[in-house]
XYZ file of C-alpha atoms in Angstrom:
578
model
C -18.028 -19.456 31.390
C -16.661 -22.874 30.523
C -18.482 -25.878 32.070
C -16.203 -28.649 33.352
C -17.244 -32.303 33.982
C -17.820 -33.255 37.585
C -14.896 -34.632 39.471
C -14.374 -38.350 38.937
C -16.658 -38.543 35.895
C -13.946 -40.269 33.936
C -13.867 -43.387 36.171
C -16.056 -46.474 36.610
C -16.528 -47.034 40.384
C -17.440 -50.477 41.792
C -20.211 -50.871 44.361
C -17.784 -52.950 46.424
C -15.381 -50.034 46.648
C -16.793 -47.768 49.388
C -13.801 -45.424 49.273
C -14.447 -44.652 45.629
C -10.945 -45.698 44.678
C -10.756 -45.805 40.842
C -10.612 -49.259 39.325
C -8.234 -50.101 36.532
C -11.187 -50.415 34.195
C -11.665 -46.903 32.806
C -14.824 -45.580 31.267
C -14.611 -44.218 27.711
C -13.232 -40.576 28.003
C -15.658 -37.720 27.673
C -15.363 -36.648 24.020
C -15.663 -32.956 24.982
C -13.201 -33.085 27.874
C -10.091 -32.479 25.725
C -11.720 -29.565 23.912
C -12.882 -28.019 27.187
C -9.414 -28.368 28.692
C -7.766 -26.754 25.639
C -10.234 -23.859 25.693
C -9.722 -23.413 29.439
C -5.977 -23.229 28.928
C -6.494 -20.873 26.017
C -8.454 -18.488 28.205
C -5.873 -18.590 31.003
C -3.143 -17.253 28.677
C -1.986 -13.734 29.464
C -3.450 -12.574 26.176
C -2.527 -8.921 26.439
C 1.149 -9.802 26.703
C 0.836 -12.496 24.039
C -0.862 -10.144 21.659
C 1.940 -7.596 21.882
C 4.532 -10.347 21.426
C 2.775 -11.471 18.234
C 2.546 -7.893 16.946
C 6.221 -7.315 17.783
C 7.202 -10.462 15.843
C 5.257 -9.256 12.796
C 6.771 -5.795 13.118
C 10.223 -7.343 13.121
C 9.448 -9.286 9.942
C 7.996 -6.178 8.311
C 10.890 -3.885 9.210
C 13.641 -6.424 8.494
C 13.679 -5.956 4.665
C 13.613 -2.183 5.064
C 16.706 -1.978 7.266
C 18.559 -5.207 6.589
C 18.867 -4.461 2.857
C 20.569 -1.518 1.208
C 17.375 -0.678 -0.738
C 13.684 -1.477 -0.391
C 12.574 -1.290 -4.002
C 9.063 -0.412 -5.151
C 7.935 0.572 -8.652
C 7.407 4.324 -8.157
C 9.312 4.741 -4.893
C 12.586 5.894 -6.526
C 10.612 8.436 -8.596
C 9.013 9.885 -5.457
C 12.434 10.092 -3.794
C 14.014 11.764 -6.828
C 11.354 14.423 -7.180
C 11.474 15.099 -3.407
C 15.241 15.597 -3.758
C 14.645 18.166 -6.516
C 12.092 19.953 -4.359
C 14.562 20.009 -1.476
C 17.349 21.405 -3.684
C 15.064 24.051 -5.126
C 13.904 24.975 -1.623
C 17.492 25.324 -0.430
C 18.659 27.079 -3.598
C 20.916 24.178 -4.643
C 21.201 23.731 -8.432
C 18.012 25.769 -8.857
C 18.992 27.023 -12.314
C 19.917 23.495 -13.399
C 16.529 22.084 -12.448
C 14.516 25.178 -13.506
C 15.595 24.645 -17.114
C 13.768 21.314 -17.078
C 11.024 21.508 -14.465
C 8.338 23.864 -13.256
C 6.197 23.652 -10.129
C 2.615 22.514 -10.379
C 0.516 25.582 -9.534
C -2.399 23.463 -8.277
C -2.627 21.642 -4.947
C -3.414 18.039 -5.856
C -4.817 15.352 -3.493
C -1.691 13.276 -4.012
C 1.175 15.128 -2.375
C 1.614 13.807 1.177
C 4.587 11.519 0.563
C 6.427 14.181 -1.477
C 6.067 16.602 1.414
C 7.362 14.069 3.954
C 10.273 12.884 1.784
C 11.273 16.505 1.075
C 11.276 17.347 4.799
C 13.204 14.201 5.679
C 15.856 15.002 3.079
C 16.464 18.362 4.715
C 18.103 16.349 7.477
C 18.894 12.859 6.200
C 20.415 11.358 3.043
C 17.891 10.312 0.362
C 17.916 6.521 0.820
C 17.761 6.868 4.622
C 14.822 9.248 4.171
C 13.035 6.611 2.149
C 13.662 4.014 4.864
C 12.355 6.453 7.452
C 9.184 7.011 5.437
C 8.690 3.242 5.045
C 9.226 2.740 8.771
C 6.671 5.387 9.625
C 4.256 3.740 7.211
C 4.652 0.337 8.903
C 4.369 1.707 12.443
C 1.560 4.027 11.418
C -0.461 1.147 9.952
C -0.102 -0.871 13.159
C -0.984 1.814 15.643
C -3.648 3.497 13.494
C -5.560 0.261 12.965
C -5.269 -0.696 16.632
C -6.603 2.737 17.567
C -9.559 2.120 15.249
C -10.192 -1.464 16.318
C -10.313 -0.463 20.011
C -12.770 2.385 19.422
C -15.843 0.485 20.619
C -14.540 -2.584 22.436
C -10.936 -2.331 23.707
C -10.481 -6.129 23.566
C -11.077 -5.977 19.795
C -7.629 -4.455 19.340
C -6.739 -8.091 18.640
C -8.261 -7.597 15.166
C -5.016 -5.801 14.353
C -3.506 -9.250 13.737
C -6.287 -9.993 11.235
C -5.487 -6.723 9.444
C -1.694 -7.104 9.445
C -1.532 -9.097 6.166
C -2.885 -5.951 4.471
C 0.221 -4.017 5.476
C 2.018 -4.902 2.258
C -0.291 -4.998 -0.781
C 0.305 -4.769 -4.485
C -0.473 -1.038 -4.657
C 2.231 -0.492 -2.027
C 4.720 -2.585 -4.025
C 3.911 -0.432 -7.036
C 5.214 2.501 -4.996
C 1.907 4.285 -4.681
C 2.945 5.751 -1.364
C 0.248 8.429 -1.220
C -2.480 5.800 -1.488
C -0.737 3.544 1.038
C -0.308 6.369 3.564
C -3.912 7.421 2.982
C -5.067 3.992 4.225
C -3.469 4.814 7.557
C -5.234 8.160 7.648
C -8.457 6.375 6.778
C -8.018 4.275 9.949
C -7.285 7.349 12.065
C -10.227 9.368 10.734
C -12.795 6.560 11.068
C -11.456 5.642 14.511
C -11.638 9.255 15.653
C -15.230 9.470 14.417
C -16.303 6.275 16.162
C -14.807 7.464 19.410
C -16.059 11.025 19.395
C -19.128 11.445 17.134
C -21.486 11.808 20.156
C -19.344 14.464 21.845
C -20.278 18.083 22.063
C -17.934 21.019 21.589
C -15.991 22.578 18.754
C -12.524 21.182 19.486
C -13.214 17.649 18.358
C -14.870 18.963 15.203
C -11.796 21.013 14.404
C -9.676 17.882 14.743
C -12.203 16.008 12.594
C -12.011 18.662 9.865
C -8.207 18.702 9.963
C -8.041 14.920 9.597
C -10.427 15.113 6.655
C -8.264 17.765 4.984
C -5.011 15.843 5.466
C -6.666 12.686 4.118
C -7.973 14.710 1.173
C -4.412 15.796 0.411
C -3.266 12.179 0.453
C -5.551 10.322 -1.955
C -9.121 10.755 -3.246
C -9.982 7.039 -3.093
C -9.282 6.687 0.639
C -10.942 10.052 1.251
C -14.104 8.842 -0.477
C -13.979 5.596 1.533
C -13.612 7.416 4.831
C -16.381 9.924 4.117
C -18.651 7.095 2.940
C -17.965 5.132 6.125
C -18.759 8.175 8.279
C -21.934 8.869 6.308
C -23.262 5.331 6.478
C -22.366 5.037 10.142
C -24.463 8.140 10.712
C -27.280 6.494 8.716
C -27.017 3.454 10.982
C -27.258 5.648 14.045
C -30.282 7.366 12.519
C -32.033 4.059 11.855
C -31.297 2.894 15.396
C -32.605 6.204 16.731
C -35.929 5.749 14.949
C -36.555 2.686 17.134
C -35.897 4.456 20.389
C -38.592 5.733 22.753
C -36.946 9.178 22.817
C -36.618 9.229 19.053
C -37.481 12.903 18.738
C -34.574 14.020 20.916
C -32.194 11.516 19.341
C -33.042 12.367 15.753
C -32.715 16.076 16.450
C -29.247 15.483 17.896
C -28.288 13.429 14.852
C -29.506 16.130 12.476
C -27.389 18.671 14.327
C -24.420 16.262 14.195
C -24.827 15.948 10.431
C -24.779 19.739 9.994
C -21.692 20.221 12.147
C -19.884 17.386 10.381
C -20.580 18.914 6.985
C -19.181 22.225 8.216
C -16.057 20.455 9.446
C -15.689 18.729 6.073
C -16.031 21.917 4.005
C -12.250 22.562 3.469
C -11.649 19.013 2.295
C -14.796 19.021 0.153
C -13.632 22.276 -1.478
C -10.254 20.627 -2.222
C -12.007 17.646 -3.819
C -14.376 19.946 -5.714
C -11.446 21.920 -7.128
C -9.832 18.672 -8.247
C -13.050 17.516 -9.975
C -13.519 20.883 -11.712
C -9.983 20.673 -13.137
C -10.096 17.036 -14.165
C -13.760 16.610 -15.030
C -15.905 13.592 -14.338
C -15.431 11.660 -17.562
C -14.916 7.945 -17.061
C -13.814 4.985 -19.178
C -15.551 1.656 -18.633
C -13.426 -1.258 -17.502
C -12.807 -4.078 -19.954
C -12.072 -6.634 -17.221
C -14.275 -9.709 -17.218
C -16.692 -9.963 -14.252
C -15.477 -13.509 -13.589
C -11.881 -12.334 -13.339
C -12.838 -9.484 -11.004
C -14.731 -11.909 -8.775
C -11.959 -14.499 -8.699
C -9.321 -11.885 -7.905
C -11.496 -10.609 -5.080
C -12.132 -13.997 -3.508
C -8.450 -14.949 -3.878
C -7.406 -11.536 -2.525
C -4.826 -11.208 -5.267
C -3.953 -7.699 -4.097
C -1.842 -9.418 -1.437
C 0.217 -11.468 -3.920
C 3.359 -9.431 -4.486
C 6.107 -11.509 -6.037
C 5.256 -15.099 -6.983
C 2.449 -17.720 -6.985
C 3.817 -19.257 -3.779
C 1.943 -16.559 -1.891
C -1.434 -17.557 -3.343
C -2.733 -19.863 -0.591
C -2.504 -17.510 2.355
C -4.633 -14.579 1.090
C -7.366 -17.159 0.413
C -7.139 -18.355 4.040
C -7.501 -14.738 5.174
C -10.433 -14.185 2.822
C -12.207 -17.241 4.235
C -11.527 -16.188 7.825
C -13.050 -12.751 7.316
C -16.058 -14.182 5.436
C -16.743 -16.772 8.199
C -16.538 -14.183 10.960
C -18.732 -11.839 8.963
C -21.412 -14.553 8.636
C -21.182 -15.455 12.318
C -21.499 -11.769 13.211
C -24.525 -11.334 11.007
C -26.324 -14.365 12.413
C -25.626 -13.290 15.979
C -26.313 -9.597 15.565
C -26.656 -8.156 19.037
C -28.277 -5.024 20.336
C -24.855 -3.565 21.155
C -23.772 -3.693 17.519
C -26.997 -2.589 15.826
C -25.998 1.060 16.100
C -23.065 0.283 13.807
C -24.980 -1.542 11.074
C -24.440 1.471 8.838
C -20.892 0.178 8.356
C -22.476 -2.906 6.739
C -24.160 -0.544 4.269
C -20.757 0.899 3.464
C -19.435 -2.613 3.010
C -22.162 -3.291 0.473
C -21.411 -0.016 -1.291
C -17.707 -0.785 -1.617
C -18.517 -4.197 -3.046
C -20.744 -2.607 -5.682
C -18.022 -0.032 -6.484
C -15.410 -2.783 -6.777
C -17.417 -5.013 -9.086
C -18.616 -2.166 -11.303
C -15.533 0.019 -11.198
C -14.551 2.065 -14.279
C -11.078 1.837 -15.721
C -10.530 5.602 -15.443
C -12.337 8.417 -13.577
C -11.314 12.101 -13.998
C -8.123 10.948 -15.677
C -7.183 8.695 -12.711
C -6.733 4.974 -13.301
C -8.917 3.135 -10.793
C -7.055 -0.137 -10.758
C -8.791 -3.135 -9.093
C -6.027 -3.478 -6.482
C -6.821 0.005 -5.170
C -10.414 -0.966 -4.402
C -9.974 -4.664 -3.640
C -8.663 -4.324 -0.112
C -11.277 -1.848 1.139
C -14.249 -4.221 1.402
C -12.089 -6.479 3.562
C -10.860 -3.608 5.712
C -14.382 -2.246 6.211
C -15.592 -5.784 7.071
C -12.907 -5.988 9.774
C -13.932 -2.564 11.083
C -17.518 -3.780 11.468
C -16.309 -6.949 13.175
C -14.397 -4.754 15.612
C -17.618 -2.825 16.437
C -19.354 -5.833 18.001
C -18.587 -8.057 21.015
C -17.035 -11.505 20.484
C -16.481 -14.588 22.601
C -12.952 -14.550 23.850
C -12.009 -17.860 22.222
C -13.301 -16.768 18.804
C -11.517 -13.426 18.938
C -8.224 -15.000 19.894
C -8.565 -17.776 17.325
C -9.120 -15.199 14.560
C -6.123 -13.188 15.787
C -3.883 -16.268 15.743
C -4.966 -17.179 12.182
C -4.283 -13.590 11.082
C -0.855 -13.761 12.745
C -0.112 -17.030 10.964
C -1.115 -15.646 7.558
C 0.847 -12.401 8.010
C 3.882 -14.198 9.397
C 4.054 -16.650 6.500
C 3.541 -13.965 3.866
C 6.121 -11.638 5.369
C 8.630 -14.506 5.731
C 8.381 -15.979 2.249
C 8.885 -12.540 0.700
C 12.180 -11.872 2.502
C 14.364 -13.486 -0.203
C 12.611 -11.414 -2.866
C 13.356 -8.177 -1.022
C 17.014 -9.208 -0.648
C 17.386 -10.119 -4.315
C 15.779 -6.887 -5.527
C 18.050 -4.894 -3.215
C 21.125 -6.597 -4.718
C 19.798 -5.730 -8.184
C 19.454 -2.074 -7.197
C 23.016 -2.093 -5.777
C 24.240 -3.409 -9.102
C 22.332 -0.711 -10.946
C 23.553 2.245 -8.866
C 27.146 0.945 -9.078
C 27.373 2.900 -12.383
C 27.110 6.217 -10.512
C 30.880 6.754 -9.960
C 31.312 6.530 -13.715
C 28.896 9.410 -14.413
C 29.469 13.133 -14.247
C 27.026 15.108 -12.035
C 24.504 17.445 -13.715
C 24.002 15.097 -16.671
C 20.945 13.933 -18.574
C 20.314 10.243 -18.096
C 17.978 7.792 -19.844
C 17.271 4.162 -18.967
C 16.134 1.674 -21.583
C 14.327 -0.929 -19.556
C 14.138 -4.391 -21.135
C 12.863 -6.199 -18.010
C 10.767 -4.005 -15.702
C 10.128 -7.146 -13.602
C 13.900 -7.455 -13.111
C 16.152 -10.446 -13.742
C 18.616 -12.486 -11.802
C 22.244 -11.898 -12.822
C 23.657 -13.071 -16.123
C 20.374 -13.441 -17.995
C 18.700 -15.396 -15.203
C 14.916 -15.736 -14.729
C 12.625 -12.869 -13.805
C 12.752 -11.546 -10.272
C 9.069 -10.595 -9.977
C 6.081 -12.304 -11.573
C 3.515 -9.831 -10.302
C 4.748 -6.215 -10.643
C 7.061 -4.018 -12.722
C 9.091 -2.952 -9.738
C 12.179 -2.005 -11.811
C 10.320 0.440 -14.044
C 11.799 3.546 -12.359
C 14.959 2.245 -10.789
C 17.021 4.913 -12.656
C 15.562 7.635 -10.445
C 17.729 6.397 -7.589
C 20.669 7.837 -9.526
C 18.971 11.232 -9.579
C 18.202 11.001 -5.864
C 21.850 10.236 -5.067
C 23.416 12.796 -7.397
C 22.064 15.863 -9.291
C 20.905 14.545 -12.684
C 17.998 14.984 -15.055
C 16.467 11.527 -15.204
C 14.461 11.550 -18.404
C 12.343 8.576 -17.270
C 10.707 10.791 -14.627
C 7.084 9.936 -15.425
C 5.669 11.990 -12.527
C 6.624 15.227 -14.246
C 4.615 14.082 -17.264
C 1.398 13.957 -15.236
C -0.656 16.577 -13.428
C -0.879 14.773 -10.079
C 2.525 15.620 -8.567
C 4.429 18.796 -7.553
C 6.797 18.931 -10.581
C 6.085 19.121 -14.315
C 8.348 18.988 -17.324
C 8.769 22.287 -19.141
C 6.987 21.766 -22.465
C 10.043 22.622 -24.554
C 12.110 19.948 -22.786
C 9.540 17.237 -22.125
C 11.220 13.940 -23.139
C 7.845 12.240 -23.422
C 7.124 14.615 -26.323
C 10.543 15.204 -27.876
C 12.502 11.974 -27.213
C 10.092 9.050 -27.424
C 9.485 7.220 -30.673
C 7.205 4.259 -31.395
C 6.536 2.556 -28.049
C 8.620 5.257 -26.324
C 11.033 4.630 -23.488
C 8.373 3.139 -21.196
C 7.060 0.628 -23.688
C 8.130 -2.924 -24.316
C 11.371 -2.868 -26.281
C 11.808 0.881 -25.770
C 12.632 3.123 -28.696
C 13.905 6.720 -28.679
C 15.206 9.213 -31.247
C 18.299 11.028 -30.011
C 18.582 13.229 -33.088
C 14.953 14.374 -32.776
C 15.517 15.261 -29.119
C 18.640 17.237 -29.986
C 16.925 19.161 -32.752
C 13.765 20.002 -30.794
C 15.254 20.782 -27.359
C 18.848 21.736 -28.043
C 19.900 19.156 -25.487
C 21.658 15.824 -25.618
C 21.223 12.647 -23.659
C 24.553 12.329 -21.858
C 24.198 8.781 -20.553
C 22.052 5.828 -21.599
C 21.688 2.807 -19.325
C 20.312 -0.460 -20.665
C 18.770 -2.761 -18.059
C 18.528 -6.525 -18.493
C 18.999 -6.618 -22.289
C 19.585 -10.335 -22.817
C 20.521 -12.265 -25.935
C 16.953 -13.469 -26.445
C 15.734 -9.926 -26.985
C 18.529 -8.840 -29.327
C 16.833 -10.570 -32.281
C 13.973 -8.033 -32.378
C 14.214 -5.204 -34.941
C 13.438 -2.522 -32.355
C 16.314 -3.673 -30.209
C 18.663 -3.829 -33.218
C 17.644 -0.279 -34.160
C 18.430 1.046 -30.678
C 21.732 -0.831 -30.537
C 22.739 0.727 -33.852
C 21.817 4.203 -32.627
C 23.746 3.701 -29.409
C 26.872 2.454 -31.226
C 26.707 5.434 -33.547
C 26.495 8.167 -30.903
C 27.674 6.532 -27.662
C 30.526 4.536 -26.183
C 29.910 1.592 -23.900
C 31.935 2.425 -20.802
C 30.762 -0.141 -18.266
C 29.152 -3.596 -18.055
C 28.400 -4.653 -14.449
C 29.578 -8.013 -13.141
C 26.029 -9.370 -13.084
C 25.579 -8.392 -16.701
C 22.311 -6.629 -16.072
C 23.491 -3.033 -16.514
C 25.346 -1.437 -19.379
C 26.363 2.219 -19.250
C 26.752 4.187 -22.493
C 28.306 7.661 -22.570
C 27.719 10.128 -25.407
C 30.663 10.579 -27.698
C 32.104 14.028 -27.548
C 33.309 15.960 -30.655
C-alpha cells in the first residue's frame, strides 16, 4: 500500500493560530509527495481497460500495412504463396500436366510445412494475395493471444507482459519471409503456456493435447521445437530441485518421475518426426565465422528487430535494457512463489550459450543469428511472467514496451507503403505475358530501389529477392527463380532434367550479384526455352560491369524488350519467335 503524508503536513502553523488556519508562509514541499501522488493516480487507473486499449492500438498499427497496402512484401513470402498455388492447382487437377513436367512432390514430411499447408487451404477459397493477407493477419493475432495466454499462466495480472513482447512481433526473420519459423514462435508460446498451466494435472486428455501441440510445432520448425522442449525439460528440472527441498519430497519426486515418463510418451510422435529428419540430413555442422564481438553487440543491440533502416536502432536497445533491468530485479528479489520456475532460468542460460556458440549450419540448415537472437529475450520475459511483481513496476514495464512497439511499428509504415508500390510496379507486367510461360527474373537490386534509379528501399534485408513469384501466384507460370524447389525442406522439388539451378545458371547464377545465365545451355539440356525475362532495378551505374554487358548482349540477341515501367525499375523481355 502507498503511504501518504499526514493531513496538513505541508503547512507551517503558528502558535497564535488556534484554528490551525494555514499561514501564507509555506514549508518546503515534501520531496516525495509528488511521486506518491503520481503513483497513487497510476494505481487508480482502470488498468484492465487501459491494457486492452494499448494492445488494440498496437494491433491497429501492425495490421495497417497488411490491409492498407496492395502487398505486404517479405523476402520468401511470394515464393511460399507461389508454391502453395501450385499445390492447390495440383490438388484440384488444374494445370496438373503443366506443373508435373517441372515439379515433383517431396516424398518426405519435413518440419517446415505449416505455412504451405495453410496457404494452400486458404487458396481453395480466396485469391492468392488475399490468402497471404489472411495468413499474415492470423500470425499477428496469433502472436498476441498466444503470448497473453502464456504470460497469464501463473499470475493473470502478468498478461501485461504482452506489451513488453509486442516489439518482437515483427523481426528480421519474419521480414525475410520465413513464415514457418515465425508461426512456430506462436506455437512455442501455446505449448509452453499449456505446459505451465497443466503439468500438475492428472488424466490422459491433457497429455493427448500436449502431444498434439508438440507434433504440430515439430511440423513447423525444428528451432522453435527444440526451444519449447528445452523449456519444458528445464522447467521440470526446476520443479524437481524445488521438490527436493520439500518435507514430502518422496511423494513429490515420485510424482515428478511419473510426469517425466508420461511427457516423454506424449512427445514420441514429434520426437520420431525429428529423428527421421536427423537421419535424412545427418548431424554435420559448419562452424560460424562470425566474430564473438559482433555476435555480442548484435545481441545487446537486438539487431533482429531492425528491419529497414538505422533509424530503428535506438528502440530495440531500450527494450533490451528494460528486460535486463527487470531480470536483475527479479533475480535479486527471488521469492518463494517463483522458485519452482527457476528451471526457466536454466533454459535462459542454455539459449545464451547456444546463441553465442552457434554453428553456421547444422544438418544442412543455416542457423542464422537472427533465428536464435530473439529466444533468450522471449524466455527471459516468460520467466518474468512466472513471478509476482509490484503493480507500479509491472505497469511501467508494459508502458515502456508499448512505447517501443508503437514507435517501431509507426516508423516502418512508410517502408511498407513504398515496397508495396514497388511490387505493384513489378506485377504491372502481367497483362503483357501469356499464361503457362517460363519466366526468369534477373535481380540487380534485391534490396529494391526507389523509382528512376533512386536510392535503395531497404538497408537491412533482400526483400525483393523473390518478388517474381507473385506473377506465378497470380497466373499459371513456371517461375525459374523458385528456390524452394531447389531445396529439400519444402513440398515441391524441381525435376532433375528441368532444374534451372543446374541447367540455366552460369557463373554467379541468377541469384548472385550481377546474375548470369546461359539460355542456349538451358535449351540444349532441357529442351525448353525461357519465354520471358524480367530485369529488376538495372541502373546505369551497373551497366559498366562485364557481366551485365554480357547479359544485355544475350537478351538483345534472343529477346525483344516489350515493356519498361513508368518507374523504370522493371523491363520485360519476350523471347523472339522464329
